[in-house]
């Protein structure tokens, strides 16, 4: 006669040792417990589970256990709702060659009855799961990474040529909070490249205009409009509210101000600048990699530093460089991949070449070196070359 | 002859070229030859004493010349010298 379900459970109990919640709870709390595999369905797991446990639905147990527990002699504790599904799952694992498998007696229900700590995962809503499904499919992002992006805050300096594409894609990616600092209003001559704005919003503050576009694209993003210029008095408060700053400024005083303030607030700085057909991009990780002044200790004099308004810029170049910034910001926020920290990427659109230069931390860097006397200065005067260009207004 | 890459802000001074071929066995000699050939470049990157301005970064191949031997860094025919001033544009 074929064995019944009860027969199977009885046979399994003979073969698999059972562990009471009271036996394992102190070890779980101390962080030296067994590897706990929860074999319930996703809906059950989402309601709460043992802290530190790993979720493998019963149907995927055989196919996924190898990645979760490559060592067959590792101590495994299997759990489910009441301890029955997990008991049969434990038999399967023992049959697969795992030598140290036990079952959580009474399952998650008994664990919870005894008031042991329960971990309830933060999960995406069904609407978010659908919106971000192409991110969730990427192993390096996944649901966890998407939740991280939703919790992240990115500050964009300028909602212009670089800020337009960067803000648009960061919003689409679900970066939860986007700050836009810009005191300027949309002008008709901006629309050749500043694609987040529209013809009917000419005259509107760029931050407000961008907010409208972002709201239409992704209403789940919180937009903070900061309709002023970043300066010595507001920069530290501003940066300390954000996880990453994307520099799309159009002038040297602001760029050097940001570089120093990023060091002071320990905020990663994603840099790009553009002129005509050429773009620069890098990432400055405070005190981990080089800073902006390790690369460019001094700003060039005003006649060697024309703005795009004076020298022109190919509109589409802004899209390339702004999106490189958005890419790097996302990588910084997720902590994945190799960022441009320690490298300056130069894009020449006319030759269609990408050149990489090494950027190293300068031991004599006036901003991040060991002997640096880092304080916010009068950057306007310094960049204008008031006094000697080398040390003018060093502590103004 | 080494290849000197000219940044956008100096292109007008070299007749619009993106690269210029000049001779010289060190980075300093190469830039000297460049400035002799295009005096307008010298006016931008050299001080009155003929030194390189502090705001001018020079790369030999992909390495910062400050970390090599600065103006004494040897350069050969296959080498590229890049003049790299900071750019500010974010396209307002
Ligand atoms: Zn530095």
CSV table of C-alpha atoms and ligand atoms in Angstrom, one decimal:
chain,number,residue,atom,x,y,z
A,1,UNK,CA,0.0,0.0,0.0
A,2,UNK,CA,1.3,3.5,-0.9
A,3,UNK,CA,2.2,5.6,2.2
A,4,UNK,CA,-0.3,8.3,3.2
A,5,UNK,CA,0.7,11.9,4.0
A,6,UNK,CA,0.7,10.9,7.7
A,7,UNK,CA,3.0,8.0,7.0
A,8,UNK,CA,5.4,10.4,5.1
A,9,UNK,CA,5.4,12.8,8.0
A,10,UNK,CA,6.0,10.0,10.5
A,11,UNK,CA,8.9,8.6,8.4
A,12,UNK,CA,10.4,12.1,8.1
A,13,UNK,CA,10.2,12.6,11.9
A,14,UNK,CA,12.3,9.5,12.4
A,15,UNK,CA,15.0,10.9,10.0
A,16,UNK,CA,15.1,14.6,10.7
A,17,UNK,CA,15.9,16.1,14.1
A,18,UNK,CA,13.5,18.8,15.3
A,19,UNK,CA,14.5,22.0,17.0
A,20,UNK,CA,12.2,24.0,19.4
A,21,UNK,CA,12.1,27.8,18.9
A,22,UNK,CA,13.4,28.1,22.5
A,23,UNK,CA,16.5,26.1,21.5
A,24,UNK,CA,17.5,28.2,18.5
A,25,UNK,CA,16.2,31.7,19.4
A,26,UNK,CA,19.2,32.7,21.6
A,27,UNK,CA,21.6,31.6,18.8
A,28,UNK,CA,19.6,33.6,16.2
A,29,UNK,CA,19.7,36.6,18.4
A,30,UNK,CA,23.5,36.2,18.9
A,31,UNK,CA,23.9,35.9,15.1
A,32,UNK,CA,25.5,32.5,15.2
A,33,UNK,CA,22.5,30.4,14.4
A,34,UNK,CA,22.1,27.9,11.6
A,35,UNK,CA,21.2,29.0,8.1
A,36,UNK,CA,17.4,29.2,8.2
A,37,UNK,CA,15.6,28.3,5.0
A,38,UNK,CA,11.9,29.4,4.9
A,39,UNK,CA,10.0,27.3,2.4
A,40,UNK,CA,6.7,29.0,2.6
A,41,UNK,CA,5.0,30.8,-0.3
A,42,UNK,CA,5.9,34.5,-1.0
A,43,UNK,CA,2.6,35.8,0.4
A,44,UNK,CA,3.3,34.1,3.7
A,45,UNK,CA,7.0,35.2,3.8
A,46,UNK,CA,5.9,38.8,3.2
A,47,UNK,CA,3.8,38.8,6.4
A,48,UNK,CA,6.9,38.1,8.5
A,49,UNK,CA,9.6,35.6,9.1
A,50,UNK,CA,12.5,34.6,11.3
A,51,UNK,CA,15.2,37.3,11.3
A,52,UNK,CA,18.1,36.5,9.0
A,53,UNK,CA,16.2,33.6,7.3
A,54,UNK,CA,16.4,33.0,3.6
A,55,UNK,CA,13.3,32.5,1.5
A,56,UNK,CA,13.1,29.6,-1.0
A,57,UNK,CA,9.5,28.6,-1.8
A,58,UNK,CA,9.2,24.8,-1.6
A,59,UNK,CA,8.7,24.5,-5.4
A,60,UNK,CA,12.1,26.1,-6.0
A,61,UNK,CA,14.0,24.3,-3.2
A,62,UNK,CA,16.0,21.8,-5.3
A,63,UNK,CA,16.9,24.4,-7.9
A,64,UNK,CA,18.0,27.2,-5.6
A,65,UNK,CA,19.5,25.5,-2.6
A,66,UNK,CA,22.9,25.1,-4.3
A,67,UNK,CA,23.4,28.9,-4.6
A,68,UNK,CA,22.2,29.6,-1.1
A,69,UNK,CA,24.1,26.8,0.6
A,70,UNK,CA,27.0,25.6,-1.6
A,71,UNK,CA,28.5,23.8,1.5
A,72,UNK,CA,26.7,20.5,2.0
A,73,UNK,CA,27.9,20.2,5.6
A,74,UNK,CA,26.5,23.6,6.6
A,75,UNK,CA,24.0,23.5,9.5
A,76,UNK,CA,20.6,24.1,8.0
A,77,UNK,CA,17.3,24.8,9.8
A,78,UNK,CA,14.2,24.5,7.7
A,79,UNK,CA,11.0,26.4,8.6
A,80,UNK,CA,7.5,26.8,7.3
A,81,UNK,CA,4.2,27.8,8.8
A,82,UNK,CA,3.6,24.9,11.2
A,83,UNK,CA,6.6,22.6,10.6
A,84,UNK,CA,5.1,20.0,8.2
A,85,UNK,CA,6.1,21.3,4.8
A,86,UNK,CA,9.5,22.1,6.1
A,87,UNK,CA,9.9,18.6,7.5
A,88,UNK,CA,9.3,17.1,4.0
A,89,UNK,CA,11.6,19.7,2.5
A,90,UNK,CA,14.3,18.7,5.0
A,91,UNK,CA,14.0,15.1,3.8
A,92,UNK,CA,14.6,16.3,0.3
A,93,UNK,CA,17.7,18.2,1.3
A,94,UNK,CA,19.0,15.2,3.2
A,95,UNK,CA,18.5,13.1,0.1
A,96,UNK,CA,20.4,15.8,-1.9
A,97,UNK,CA,23.4,15.2,0.3
A,98,UNK,CA,23.0,17.8,3.0
A,99,UNK,CA,24.3,16.3,6.2
A,100,UNK,CA,23.2,18.7,8.9
A,101,UNK,CA,19.6,19.5,8.4
A,102,UNK,CA,17.0,20.0,11.1
A,103,UNK,CA,13.4,21.2,11.2
A,104,UNK,CA,11.9,24.0,13.2
A,105,UNK,CA,9.2,22.4,15.4
A,106,UNK,CA,5.9,24.1,15.2
A,107,UNK,CA,7.2,26.4,12.4
A,108,UNK,CA,6.8,30.2,12.2
A,109,UNK,CA,3.5,30.0,14.1
A,110,UNK,CA,5.1,28.6,17.3
A,111,UNK,CA,8.1,31.0,16.9
A,112,UNK,CA,5.7,33.9,16.8
A,113,UNK,CA,3.5,32.5,19.7
A,114,UNK,CA,6.6,32.6,21.9
A,115,UNK,CA,7.1,36.2,21.1
A,116,UNK,CA,10.5,35.8,19.4
A,117,UNK,CA,11.5,38.6,17.1
A,118,UNK,CA,9.9,38.6,13.6
A,119,UNK,CA,11.2,40.4,10.6
A,120,UNK,CA,8.6,41.9,8.3
A,121,UNK,CA,10.1,42.7,4.9
A,122,UNK,CA,9.5,46.1,3.2
A,123,UNK,CA,8.0,45.2,-0.1
A,124,UNK,CA,7.1,47.0,-3.3
A,125,UNK,CA,3.4,47.6,-3.9
A,126,UNK,CA,1.9,45.7,-6.9
A,127,UNK,CA,2.0,49.0,-8.9
A,128,UNK,CA,5.7,49.6,-8.1
A,129,UNK,CA,6.5,46.0,-9.0
A,130,UNK,CA,5.0,46.5,-12.4
A,131,UNK,CA,6.5,50.0,-13.0
A,132,UNK,CA,10.0,48.8,-12.0
A,133,UNK,CA,9.8,45.3,-13.3
A,134,UNK,CA,12.7,45.7,-15.7
A,135,UNK,CA,14.9,46.8,-12.8
A,136,UNK,CA,13.7,44.0,-10.6
A,137,UNK,CA,14.7,41.5,-13.3
A,138,UNK,CA,18.4,42.7,-13.1
A,139,UNK,CA,20.2,40.6,-10.4
A,140,UNK,CA,22.3,43.6,-9.4
A,141,UNK,CA,19.2,45.7,-8.7
A,142,UNK,CA,16.3,43.4,-7.9
A,143,UNK,CA,13.5,44.3,-5.5
A,144,UNK,CA,16.0,45.1,-2.7
A,145,UNK,CA,17.9,47.6,-5.0
A,146,UNK,CA,14.6,49.2,-6.2
A,147,UNK,CA,13.6,49.7,-2.5
A,148,UNK,CA,17.0,51.3,-1.9
A,149,UNK,CA,16.5,53.7,-4.9
A,150,UNK,CA,13.0,54.6,-3.6
A,151,UNK,CA,14.6,55.5,-0.2
A,152,UNK,CA,17.4,57.5,-1.9
A,153,UNK,CA,17.7,61.2,-2.3
A,154,UNK,CA,19.6,62.9,-5.1
A,155,UNK,CA,20.3,66.6,-5.4
A,156,UNK,CA,20.7,68.1,-8.8
A,157,UNK,CA,22.6,71.4,-9.1
A,158,UNK,CA,21.0,72.9,-12.1
A,159,UNK,CA,17.9,71.8,-14.1
A,160,UNK,CA,19.6,72.8,-17.3
A,161,UNK,CA,21.5,70.9,-20.0
A,162,UNK,CA,22.9,68.2,-17.8
A,163,UNK,CA,20.2,68.3,-15.1
A,164,UNK,CA,17.3,67.8,-17.6
A,165,UNK,CA,18.2,64.3,-18.7
A,166,UNK,CA,19.7,63.3,-15.4
A,167,UNK,CA,16.6,64.4,-13.5
A,168,UNK,CA,14.3,62.7,-16.0
A,169,UNK,CA,16.1,59.4,-15.9
A,170,UNK,CA,16.6,59.4,-12.1
A,171,UNK,CA,12.9,60.1,-11.7
A,172,UNK,CA,12.0,57.3,-14.1
A,173,UNK,CA,14.3,55.0,-12.2
A,174,UNK,CA,12.4,55.6,-9.0
A,175,UNK,CA,15.0,57.6,-7.0
A,176,UNK,CA,12.5,58.5,-4.3
A,177,UNK,CA,13.5,62.1,-3.7
A,178,UNK,CA,14.9,64.5,-6.2
A,179,UNK,CA,16.0,68.0,-5.3
A,180,UNK,CA,16.4,70.6,-8.0
A,181,UNK,CA,18.4,73.7,-7.3
A,182,UNK,CA,18.0,76.4,-10.0
A,183,UNK,CA,17.2,80.1,-9.7
A,184,UNK,CA,16.8,80.5,-13.5
A,185,UNK,CA,13.7,80.5,-15.6
A,186,UNK,CA,13.1,78.5,-18.9
A,187,UNK,CA,14.1,80.4,-21.9
A,188,UNK,CA,13.3,79.6,-25.5
A,189,UNK,CA,17.1,79.1,-26.3
A,190,UNK,CA,17.2,76.4,-23.6
A,191,UNK,CA,14.9,74.0,-25.4
A,192,UNK,CA,17.5,72.9,-28.0
A,193,UNK,CA,18.9,70.7,-25.2
A,194,UNK,CA,17.0,71.0,-21.9
A,195,UNK,CA,14.5,68.4,-22.7
A,196,UNK,CA,12.7,68.3,-19.4
A,197,UNK,CA,11.2,71.7,-20.2
A,198,UNK,CA,8.5,72.6,-22.8
A,199,UNK,CA,7.7,75.5,-25.0
A,200,UNK,CA,4.6,76.4,-23.0
A,201,UNK,CA,6.7,76.6,-19.8
A,202,UNK,CA,9.0,79.3,-21.1
A,203,UNK,CA,9.3,81.9,-18.3
A,204,UNK,CA,8.7,79.3,-15.5
A,205,UNK,CA,11.3,78.5,-12.9
A,206,UNK,CA,13.4,75.6,-14.2
A,207,UNK,CA,12.9,73.6,-11.0
A,208,UNK,CA,9.1,74.0,-11.1
A,209,UNK,CA,9.1,73.2,-14.8
A,210,UNK,CA,11.1,70.0,-14.2
A,211,UNK,CA,8.8,69.1,-11.3
A,212,UNK,CA,5.8,69.2,-13.6
A,213,UNK,CA,7.5,66.9,-16.1
A,214,UNK,CA,8.6,64.5,-13.3
A,215,UNK,CA,5.2,64.4,-11.8
A,216,UNK,CA,3.7,63.4,-15.2
A,217,UNK,CA,6.4,60.7,-15.7
A,218,UNK,CA,6.5,59.3,-12.2
A,219,UNK,CA,4.1,60.6,-9.5
A,220,UNK,CA,5.8,58.4,-6.9
A,221,UNK,CA,8.9,60.7,-6.8
A,222,UNK,CA,9.0,63.5,-4.3
A,223,UNK,CA,10.4,66.6,-5.9
A,224,UNK,CA,12.0,69.3,-3.8
A,225,UNK,CA,12.3,72.6,-5.7
A,226,UNK,CA,15.0,74.9,-4.4
A,227,UNK,CA,14.5,78.0,-6.5
A,228,UNK,CA,17.7,79.8,-5.6
A,229,UNK,CA,21.5,79.7,-6.3
A,230,UNK,CA,23.5,77.4,-4.2
A,231,UNK,CA,25.9,79.5,-2.1
A,232,UNK,CA,28.2,79.4,1.0
A,233,UNK,CA,25.3,80.0,3.4
A,234,UNK,CA,23.0,77.3,2.1
A,235,UNK,CA,25.2,74.6,0.6
A,236,UNK,CA,26.0,72.6,3.7
A,237,UNK,CA,22.4,72.3,4.8
A,238,UNK,CA,21.3,71.4,1.3
A,239,UNK,CA,23.9,68.7,0.8
A,240,UNK,CA,23.4,67.1,4.2
A,241,UNK,CA,19.8,66.3,3.2
A,242,UNK,CA,20.8,64.2,0.2
A,243,UNK,CA,22.7,60.9,-0.5
A,244,UNK,CA,24.4,62.0,-3.7
A,245,UNK,CA,24.9,65.3,-5.5
A,246,UNK,CA,24.8,65.6,-9.3
A,247,UNK,CA,26.8,68.7,-10.5
A,248,UNK,CA,25.4,70.3,-13.6
A,249,UNK,CA,26.4,73.8,-12.7
A,250,UNK,CA,27.4,76.3,-15.4
A,251,UNK,CA,30.1,78.2,-13.6
A,252,UNK,CA,33.4,77.6,-11.7
A,253,UNK,CA,32.5,79.3,-8.4
A,254,UNK,CA,29.6,76.9,-7.9
A,255,UNK,CA,31.6,73.9,-9.0
A,256,UNK,CA,34.5,74.6,-6.5
A,257,UNK,CA,31.9,75.4,-3.8
A,258,UNK,CA,30.2,72.1,-4.4
A,259,UNK,CA,33.5,70.2,-4.4
A,260,UNK,CA,34.5,71.6,-1.0
A,261,UNK,CA,31.0,71.2,0.5
A,262,UNK,CA,30.8,67.6,-0.7
A,263,UNK,CA,34.0,66.9,1.2
A,264,UNK,CA,32.6,68.6,4.3
A,265,UNK,CA,29.3,66.7,4.3
A,266,UNK,CA,30.8,63.5,3.0
A,267,UNK,CA,28.5,63.5,0.0
A,268,UNK,CA,29.5,61.7,-3.2
A,269,UNK,CA,29.7,64.1,-6.1
A,270,UNK,CA,28.9,63.1,-9.7
A,271,UNK,CA,30.6,65.5,-12.0
A,272,UNK,CA,30.1,66.4,-15.6
A,273,UNK,CA,30.8,69.5,-17.7
A,274,UNK,CA,30.3,70.2,-21.4
A,275,UNK,CA,31.4,72.6,-24.0
A,276,UNK,CA,30.7,72.6,-27.8
A,277,UNK,CA,31.3,68.9,-28.7
A,278,UNK,CA,33.2,67.8,-25.6
A,279,UNK,CA,32.1,66.4,-22.3
A,280,UNK,CA,33.9,65.5,-19.1
A,281,UNK,CA,32.6,63.2,-16.4
A,282,UNK,CA,33.9,61.8,-13.1
A,283,UNK,CA,32.8,60.7,-9.6
A,284,UNK,CA,34.4,62.2,-6.5
A,285,UNK,CA,34.0,60.0,-3.5
A,286,UNK,CA,35.0,62.1,-0.4
A,287,UNK,CA,38.3,60.9,1.0
A,288,UNK,CA,38.0,57.6,-0.7
A,289,UNK,CA,39.0,58.7,-4.2
A,290,UNK,CA,40.3,62.0,-5.6
A,291,UNK,CA,38.3,65.2,-5.3
A,292,UNK,CA,37.6,67.9,-7.9
A,293,UNK,CA,40.6,69.9,-6.7
A,294,UNK,CA,42.9,66.9,-6.9
A,295,UNK,CA,42.1,67.0,-10.6
A,296,UNK,CA,41.8,70.8,-11.1
A,297,UNK,CA,43.6,72.6,-8.3
A,298,UNK,CA,42.9,76.0,-9.8
A,299,UNK,CA,40.1,77.3,-12.0
A,300,UNK,CA,41.2,78.8,-15.3
A,301,UNK,CA,40.9,82.6,-15.7
A,302,UNK,CA,37.5,83.8,-17.0
A,303,UNK,CA,38.7,84.2,-20.6
A,304,UNK,CA,39.8,80.5,-20.8
A,305,UNK,CA,36.5,79.4,-19.1
A,306,UNK,CA,33.7,80.3,-21.4
A,307,UNK,CA,30.2,79.2,-20.6
A,308,UNK,CA,28.0,77.3,-23.1
A,309,UNK,CA,26.1,80.6,-23.4
A,310,UNK,CA,29.2,82.1,-24.8
A,311,UNK,CA,30.8,79.2,-26.6
A,312,UNK,CA,27.8,77.1,-27.6
A,313,UNK,CA,27.1,73.4,-27.0
A,314,UNK,CA,25.7,70.6,-29.1
A,315,UNK,CA,22.3,69.9,-27.6
A,316,UNK,CA,22.5,66.1,-27.8
A,317,UNK,CA,25.9,66.1,-25.9
A,318,UNK,CA,23.9,67.1,-22.8
A,319,UNK,CA,21.9,64.0,-23.1
A,320,UNK,CA,24.9,61.8,-23.3
A,321,UNK,CA,26.7,63.4,-20.4
A,322,UNK,CA,23.6,64.0,-18.2
A,323,UNK,CA,22.8,60.3,-18.6
A,324,UNK,CA,26.3,59.3,-17.7
A,325,UNK,CA,25.8,61.2,-14.5
A,326,UNK,CA,22.4,59.6,-13.9
A,327,UNK,CA,24.0,56.2,-14.4
A,328,UNK,CA,26.8,56.9,-12.0
A,329,UNK,CA,24.4,58.4,-9.4
A,330,UNK,CA,22.4,55.1,-9.5
A,331,UNK,CA,25.5,53.0,-9.1
A,332,UNK,CA,26.6,55.1,-6.2
A,333,UNK,CA,23.2,54.8,-4.5
A,334,UNK,CA,23.1,51.1,-5.1
A,335,UNK,CA,26.7,50.5,-4.3
A,336,UNK,CA,27.2,48.4,-7.5
A,337,UNK,CA,29.7,48.3,-10.3
A,338,UNK,CA,32.8,50.4,-10.9
A,339,UNK,CA,32.1,54.1,-10.8
A,340,UNK,CA,34.2,56.8,-12.5
A,341,UNK,CA,35.9,57.5,-9.2
A,342,UNK,CA,39.6,57.9,-10.0
A,343,UNK,CA,38.9,58.4,-13.7
A,344,UNK,CA,38.0,61.3,-15.9
A,345,UNK,CA,36.0,60.3,-18.9
A,346,UNK,CA,36.3,62.6,-21.9
A,347,UNK,CA,33.8,62.3,-24.7
A,348,UNK,CA,34.5,63.9,-28.0
A,349,UNK,CA,31.3,63.9,-30.0
A,350,UNK,CA,33.0,65.1,-33.2
A,351,UNK,CA,35.5,62.3,-33.2
A,352,UNK,CA,33.1,59.9,-31.4
A,353,UNK,CA,35.8,58.9,-29.0
A,354,UNK,CA,35.8,58.2,-25.3
A,355,UNK,CA,39.1,58.8,-23.6
A,356,UNK,CA,39.8,57.9,-20.0
A,357,UNK,CA,42.4,59.7,-17.8
A,358,UNK,CA,43.6,58.5,-14.5
A,359,UNK,CA,42.9,60.8,-11.6
A,360,UNK,CA,44.7,60.2,-8.4
A,361,UNK,CA,44.4,61.7,-4.9
A,362,UNK,CA,46.9,64.5,-4.6
A,363,UNK,CA,48.7,64.4,-1.3
A,364,UNK,CA,49.1,68.1,-1.5
A,365,UNK,CA,45.4,68.7,-2.4
A,366,UNK,CA,44.3,72.0,-0.9
A,367,UNK,CA,40.9,70.5,-0.2
A,368,UNK,CA,41.2,66.8,0.7
A,369,UNK,CA,45.0,66.5,1.4
A,370,UNK,CA,46.2,65.7,5.0
A,371,UNK,CA,47.3,69.3,5.4
A,372,UNK,CA,44.3,70.9,3.8
A,373,UNK,CA,42.6,73.7,5.7
A,374,UNK,CA,39.2,73.1,4.3
A,375,UNK,CA,36.7,75.9,4.6
A,376,UNK,CA,34.2,77.6,2.3
A,377,UNK,CA,35.7,80.6,0.7
A,378,UNK,CA,34.6,83.5,-1.5
A,379,UNK,CA,34.6,81.4,-4.7
A,380,UNK,CA,33.3,84.2,-6.9
A,381,UNK,CA,36.3,86.4,-6.2
A,382,UNK,CA,38.7,83.5,-6.3
A,383,UNK,CA,37.5,82.3,-9.7
A,384,UNK,CA,37.6,85.8,-11.1
A,385,UNK,CA,41.3,85.9,-10.2
A,386,UNK,CA,41.0,88.8,-7.8
A,387,UNK,CA,44.5,89.4,-6.5
A,388,UNK,CA,47.0,86.7,-7.5
A,389,UNK,CA,45.3,83.9,-9.2
A,390,UNK,CA,47.1,81.3,-7.0
A,391,UNK,CA,46.0,82.1,-3.5
A,392,UNK,CA,43.5,84.9,-3.7
A,393,UNK,CA,40.8,84.9,-1.1
A,394,UNK,CA,42.0,81.6,0.3
A,395,UNK,CA,40.1,82.1,3.6
A,396,UNK,CA,37.7,84.9,2.6
B,1,UNK,CA,56.6,64.1,-33.6
B,2,UNK,CA,54.1,63.7,-30.7
B,3,UNK,CA,50.4,64.3,-30.9
B,4,UNK,CA,49.1,67.2,-28.8
B,5,UNK,CA,45.4,67.2,-28.1
B,6,UNK,CA,44.0,70.7,-28.0
B,7,UNK,CA,41.0,71.4,-25.7
B,8,UNK,CA,38.0,73.3,-27.2
B,9,UNK,CA,39.0,76.6,-25.6
B,10,UNK,CA,42.4,76.6,-27.3
B,11,UNK,CA,41.3,75.4,-30.7
B,12,UNK,CA,40.8,78.9,-32.2
B,13,UNK,CA,44.5,79.6,-31.3
B,14,UNK,CA,45.6,76.6,-33.5
B,15,UNK,CA,43.3,77.3,-36.5
B,16,UNK,CA,40.5,75.1,-35.3
B,17,UNK,CA,42.5,71.8,-35.1
B,18,UNK,CA,41.7,69.2,-32.5
B,19,UNK,CA,45.2,67.7,-32.6
B,20,UNK,CA,48.5,69.1,-33.6
B,21,UNK,CA,51.7,67.2,-34.3
B,22,UNK,CA,54.9,68.7,-32.9
B,23,UNK,CA,58.4,67.6,-32.1
B,24,UNK,CA,60.3,67.4,-28.8
B,25,UNK,CA,61.7,64.8,-26.5
B,26,UNK,CA,60.0,65.9,-23.3
B,27,UNK,CA,56.6,67.2,-22.5
B,28,UNK,CA,58.1,70.7,-21.8
B,29,UNK,CA,59.8,70.7,-25.2
B,30,UNK,CA,56.7,69.6,-27.0
B,31,UNK,CA,54.6,72.4,-25.4
B,32,UNK,CA,57.4,74.9,-26.1
B,33,UNK,CA,57.4,73.9,-29.8
B,34,UNK,CA,53.6,74.2,-29.8
B,35,UNK,CA,53.7,77.7,-28.4
B,36,UNK,CA,56.4,78.7,-30.8
B,37,UNK,CA,54.3,77.5,-33.7
B,38,UNK,CA,51.1,79.0,-32.3
B,39,UNK,CA,52.0,82.0,-30.1
B,40,UNK,CA,48.3,82.5,-29.2
B,41,UNK,CA,48.4,79.2,-27.3
B,42,UNK,CA,51.4,80.5,-25.3
B,43,UNK,CA,49.5,83.6,-24.3
B,44,UNK,CA,46.9,81.4,-22.7
B,45,UNK,CA,48.9,78.6,-21.0
B,46,UNK,CA,52.2,80.2,-20.1
B,47,UNK,CA,53.0,82.8,-17.5
B,48,UNK,CA,55.1,85.9,-18.3
B,49,UNK,CA,58.1,83.9,-17.2
B,50,UNK,CA,57.3,81.1,-19.7
B,51,UNK,CA,56.2,78.7,-17.0
B,52,UNK,CA,53.0,76.7,-17.3
B,53,UNK,CA,50.1,78.2,-15.5
B,54,UNK,CA,48.9,76.3,-12.4
B,55,UNK,CA,45.4,75.9,-13.9
B,56,UNK,CA,46.8,74.0,-16.9
B,57,UNK,CA,46.7,70.2,-16.4
B,58,UNK,CA,48.9,68.2,-18.8
B,59,UNK,CA,48.4,64.5,-19.4
B,60,UNK,CA,51.0,62.3,-21.1
B,61,UNK,CA,49.0,59.4,-22.5
B,62,UNK,CA,46.4,58.7,-19.7
B,63,UNK,CA,48.6,59.8,-16.8
B,64,UNK,CA,48.8,63.1,-15.1
B,65,UNK,CA,52.2,64.7,-15.9
B,66,UNK,CA,52.4,66.1,-12.4
B,67,UNK,CA,52.8,62.5,-11.2
B,68,UNK,CA,55.4,61.7,-13.8
B,69,UNK,CA,58.3,64.2,-14.2
B,70,UNK,CA,56.1,67.2,-15.1
B,71,UNK,CA,57.9,69.1,-17.9
B,72,UNK,CA,60.8,66.7,-18.0
B,73,UNK,CA,58.5,63.7,-18.7
B,74,UNK,CA,60.0,62.0,-21.8
B,75,UNK,CA,57.7,61.7,-24.8
B,76,UNK,CA,58.2,59.8,-28.0
B,77,UNK,CA,56.5,59.5,-31.3
B,78,UNK,CA,53.7,57.3,-30.2
B,79,UNK,CA,52.8,59.5,-27.2
B,80,UNK,CA,49.9,61.8,-26.8
B,81,UNK,CA,50.2,65.0,-24.8
B,82,UNK,CA,46.8,66.4,-23.7
B,83,UNK,CA,46.3,69.9,-22.4
B,84,UNK,CA,43.4,69.8,-20.1
B,85,UNK,CA,41.9,72.9,-18.5
B,86,UNK,CA,38.8,72.5,-16.3
B,87,UNK,CA,35.5,73.1,-18.1
B,88,UNK,CA,32.6,74.7,-16.2
B,89,UNK,CA,29.7,74.3,-18.6
B,90,UNK,CA,26.5,72.7,-17.5
B,91,UNK,CA,24.5,74.5,-20.2
B,92,UNK,CA,22.3,77.0,-18.5
C,1,LIG,ZN1,41.5,66.5,-3.3
